[in-house]
Amino acid sequence: MTFSLDFLGASGGVTGSRTLVRFDGYSSLVDCGLFQGPKEVRQKNWEPMLDPSVKIDSVVLTHAHLDHSGYLPRLFGQGWRGPVYCSEGTADLLPVMLRDAAYLESEFAGYANRVGYSNHKPALPLFTQNDVDLVVKNLKPMKRDEWIQLAPDVSIRFGNAGHIIGASHIQFTFAHPNGTRILTFSGDLGHDRSPTMKAPDPVAETDALVVESTYGDRLHPRTNIVEEFAAIAKRTFERGGVLVIPAFAVGRAQEILYIIRLAEDQGLIPRVPVILDSPMSQIATKVFFEHPEDHREGSPFSKEDGRDYYLPSNFIATVSSDDSMLACMRGGPLIIISAAGMLNGGRILHHLKARLPKPENTVLFCGYQAEGTKGRTLQERVGGIDVLRIHHQEIPIEAEIATMVSLSAHGDWQDISAWVKRMKRPPSHVIINHGNPEAMTAMAQHIRDILPNAEVTPMLAPGRLKLF
Ligand SMILES: [Zn+2]
């Protein structure tokens, strides 16, 4: 009887989530994420994920974020075929995310060929829309909280992880000769302070747990999110400036729109024009309303008529790239929300080019910025920079740079610990992944504090673990 976990990514980092679970001849890949960040990290997407002789029977996805799903088209493009199990919400969001990523890939390859800076000649996209079609055809949407048999001795179940629409923690059961064994993957975990998303559901029992640690060494402030947002917006408007918010098109953009609406209704900010400049966001909004089961009760996304009262009063959604360019030229006070959230492409870059050089403007970060991304570079002024390189131009940074971590879709270490503590039969082995080394090490200690008898392993580098 063999039972092992191969951590192929998100080990000592937050991107490239891929873990191969092997149990007695059956193997399932939990998440199939892209490596994101600096060039040397992204380069790993071009390397083979596994020895070609390694068999993968199925892929199981925790959620649709690209660092958990974005390598799937590449896997299919290389000829792999098999079922991709995910929640119903993920099955609806994933095509939106992957098509957008394939579009950016083709744009990027085209640009590299025109400018001639790629090492590949000609520069090729990592995957294409055809590869995405193959993924979509093989998606197996599953209801939450129901066991699904993958093989005679292996079943899985998806539970709400409260992170984005469809985000799930996943439990495996294995019929072990010494009794059934349960292995749980937390996926990315949310918290109980989102104005829109439900808090993560608890897990009753598990033998082993693989848990994320994005904020394993941080505590988010327990402030009033609407008031915190309003203070930043208000001082920007008083300067006559534009508030630019880079946002993941999925989830974050919709949540921010609702927070702006709440701030307006509470009289905390004036009703200024609010531009959502991300074609993908608008499709994602549709998916948002189709999954009331993931939303907090009372949030507009949980109701049929919610569309009428979640948007700011002066809301504009751009469609064409001409609209987007016009938005770059409008004067403040004004709010612009655009993707990509970590500034690794998309329309947000044009907005930053236009707004960063003026001190009256503000760039507000409200999602996790992975190390090495342009987002993190700007957010923390890495290296003391006073210019940001965008499209091969040096753009002076004069605007205010602000961050609202309380808006994060990830829980902090206390949230993760609280979720673990709710287990009636806690794990005897906890494996920490999906975090920077400091965050992993800190999270490992927090878990040891609450589960002193458990074996705790931070996966600081890719590698294999044998279980049970
Ligand atoms: Zn995520």
Coordinates of N, CA, C and O and ligand atoms in Angstrom, one line a residue, residues 63-65 67-68 163-164 188 248 409-410 434, ligand 1:
H63 N -10.1 26.0 -6.6 CA -10.8 27.1 -7.1 C -10.2 27.7 -8.4 O -9.2 27.1 -8.9
A64 N -10.8 28.7 -9.0 CA -10.4 29.1 -10.3 C -9.3 30.1 -10.5 O -8.9 30.4 -11.6
H65 N -8.7 30.6 -9.4 CA -7.6 31.5 -9.5 C -6.5 30.9 -10.3 O -6.2 29.7 -10.1
D67 N -3.3 30.8 -10.2 CA -2.2 30.2 -9.5 C -2.6 28.8 -9.0 O -1.8 28.0 -8.5
H68 N -3.9 28.4 -9.2 CA -4.4 27.1 -8.9 C -4.9 26.3 -10.1 O -5.1 25.1 -10.0
H163 N -13.5 31.9 -0.1 CA -12.4 32.7 -0.7 C -12.9 33.4 -1.9 O -12.8 34.7 -1.9
I164 N -13.3 32.7 -2.9 CA -14.0 33.4 -4.1 C -15.1 32.4 -4.5 O -15.2 31.3 -3.9
D188 N -7.4 27.8 -0.8 CA -7.2 29.2 -0.2 C -8.5 29.4 0.7 O -9.6 29.3 0.2
F248 N -8.4 41.8 -9.0 CA -8.8 40.6 -9.6 C -10.2 40.8 -10.2 O -11.1 41.2 -9.4
A409 N -9.0 38.4 0.3 CA -9.9 37.2 0.3 C -9.2 36.0 1.0 O -9.8 34.9 1.1
H410 N -8.1 36.2 1.6 CA -7.4 35.2 2.4 C -7.6 35.5 3.9 O -7.4 36.7 4.3
H434 N 1.7 26.8 0.3 CA 1.1 28.1 -0.2 C 1.4 29.3 0.7 O 0.5 29.9 1.3
Ligands
ZN1 ZN -7.0 32.1 -4.6

